[in-house]
Short mmCIF file of C-alpha atoms in Angstrom, two decimals:
data_model
loop_
_atom_site.label_atom_id
_atom_site.label_comp_id
_atom_site.label_asym_id
_atom_site.label_seq_id
_atom_site.Cartn_x
_atom_site.Cartn_y
_atom_site.Cartn_z
CA MET A 1 99.99 11.31 105.84
CA GLN A 2 103.48 11.18 104.40
CA ASP A 3 102.97 14.65 102.91
CA LYS A 4 101.60 16.15 106.03
CA VAL A 5 104.54 14.79 108.33
CA GLN A 6 106.92 15.89 105.52
CA GLU A 7 105.31 19.53 105.87
CA ILE A 8 105.72 19.52 109.71
CA ILE A 9 109.41 18.34 109.57
CA SER A 10 110.07 20.90 106.88
CA LYS A 11 108.93 23.81 108.86
CA ILE A 12 111.30 22.90 111.86
CA ASN A 13 114.46 25.02 111.52
CA LYS A 14 117.42 23.24 110.59
CA GLY A 15 119.66 22.05 113.39
CA ASN A 16 116.78 21.85 115.79
CA TYR A 17 115.81 18.61 117.65
CA PHE A 18 112.49 17.02 118.00
CA ASP A 19 110.75 13.71 118.53
CA SER A 20 107.71 11.89 117.28
CA HIS A 21 105.37 13.29 120.06
CA TYR A 22 106.07 16.77 118.67
CA VAL A 23 105.06 15.67 115.16
CA ILE A 24 102.01 13.83 116.42
CA ASP A 25 100.89 16.69 118.66
CA THR A 26 101.20 19.02 115.53
CA LEU A 27 99.14 16.64 113.29
CA ILE A 28 96.43 16.61 115.96
CA ARG A 29 96.44 20.46 116.48
CA ASP A 30 97.02 21.60 112.86
CA TYR A 31 95.95 18.75 110.62
CA SER A 32 93.11 17.22 112.84
CA ASP A 33 90.96 16.11 109.78
CA ASP A 34 93.87 14.49 108.12
CA TYR A 35 94.88 12.84 111.30
CA LEU A 36 91.44 11.46 112.07
CA ARG A 37 91.04 10.12 108.37
CA TYR A 38 94.35 8.38 108.71
CA ALA A 39 93.55 6.83 112.06
CA ALA A 40 90.11 5.80 110.70
CA GLY A 41 91.90 4.02 107.82
CA ASN A 42 94.23 2.31 110.15
CA VAL A 43 92.37 1.08 113.05
CA LEU A 44 91.28 -2.29 111.55
CA ASP A 45 94.81 -3.64 111.23
CA SER A 46 95.69 -3.18 114.80
CA ASP A 47 96.03 -6.30 117.09
CA PHE A 48 96.80 -3.90 120.13
CA GLY A 49 96.07 -0.42 121.28
CA VAL A 50 94.77 1.68 118.34
CA THR A 51 96.53 4.67 119.62
CA GLU A 52 99.84 2.97 120.03
CA HIS A 53 99.46 1.32 116.60
CA LEU A 54 98.77 4.58 114.73
CA HIS A 55 101.49 6.48 116.33
CA THR A 56 103.94 3.64 115.75
CA LYS A 57 103.08 4.04 111.95
CA ILE A 58 103.31 7.68 112.20
CA ALA A 59 106.88 7.25 113.66
CA LYS A 60 107.84 5.06 111.00
CA ILE A 61 106.84 7.70 108.48
CA ILE A 62 109.01 10.11 110.42
CA ALA A 63 111.85 7.66 110.16
CA SER A 64 111.43 7.39 106.31
CA PHE A 65 112.94 10.95 106.04
CA GLU A 66 116.08 10.01 107.80
CA GLY A 67 119.03 11.21 105.72
CA THR A 68 117.01 13.63 103.63
CA LEU A 69 115.24 15.92 106.24
CA LEU A 70 116.53 14.27 109.47
CA ARG A 71 119.37 12.80 111.27
CA ARG A 72 118.70 10.17 114.06
CA GLN A 73 120.63 11.03 117.34
CA SER A 74 122.22 8.62 119.56
CA ASP A 75 120.46 10.05 122.56
CA TYR A 76 116.81 9.75 123.10
CA SER A 77 114.07 12.06 123.97
CA HIS A 78 111.86 11.75 127.17
CA SER A 79 108.67 13.52 126.49
CA TYR A 80 104.93 13.44 127.03
CA ASN A 81 102.56 11.58 124.62
CA ILE A 82 99.06 12.76 123.90
CA ARG A 83 97.80 11.03 127.11
CA GLY A 84 100.11 12.96 129.18
CA LYS A 85 102.37 9.92 129.92
CA ALA A 86 105.98 10.53 129.73
CA SER A 87 107.83 7.99 127.47
CA THR A 88 111.32 7.55 125.79
CA CYS A 89 111.46 7.96 121.91
CA VAL A 90 113.86 8.63 119.25
CA LEU A 91 115.50 11.94 119.05
CA TRP A 92 115.66 13.54 115.60
CA GLU A 93 117.71 16.57 114.24
CA ARG A 94 116.42 18.48 111.49
CA ILE A 95 119.06 18.70 108.60
#
């Protein structure tokens, strides 16, 4: 999953802003088999909602590229998740 997330981030133009919802949506649309394999391997260690658990893990993968591919912004993004619910999340800049 680390490689897929890195590939998605690398395709974002430098200076553009995005959030984890964008990356997760791209994973589901463009890398659905990889996303589902990753999900299948991570559902057993969840004590709460599987989707929330999985997407928190993906958000941590995104954050692992801070300083190399992205820079965390002081402001936040408010966008829709895969369930269509709007929520606040970290705003990143591609560097």
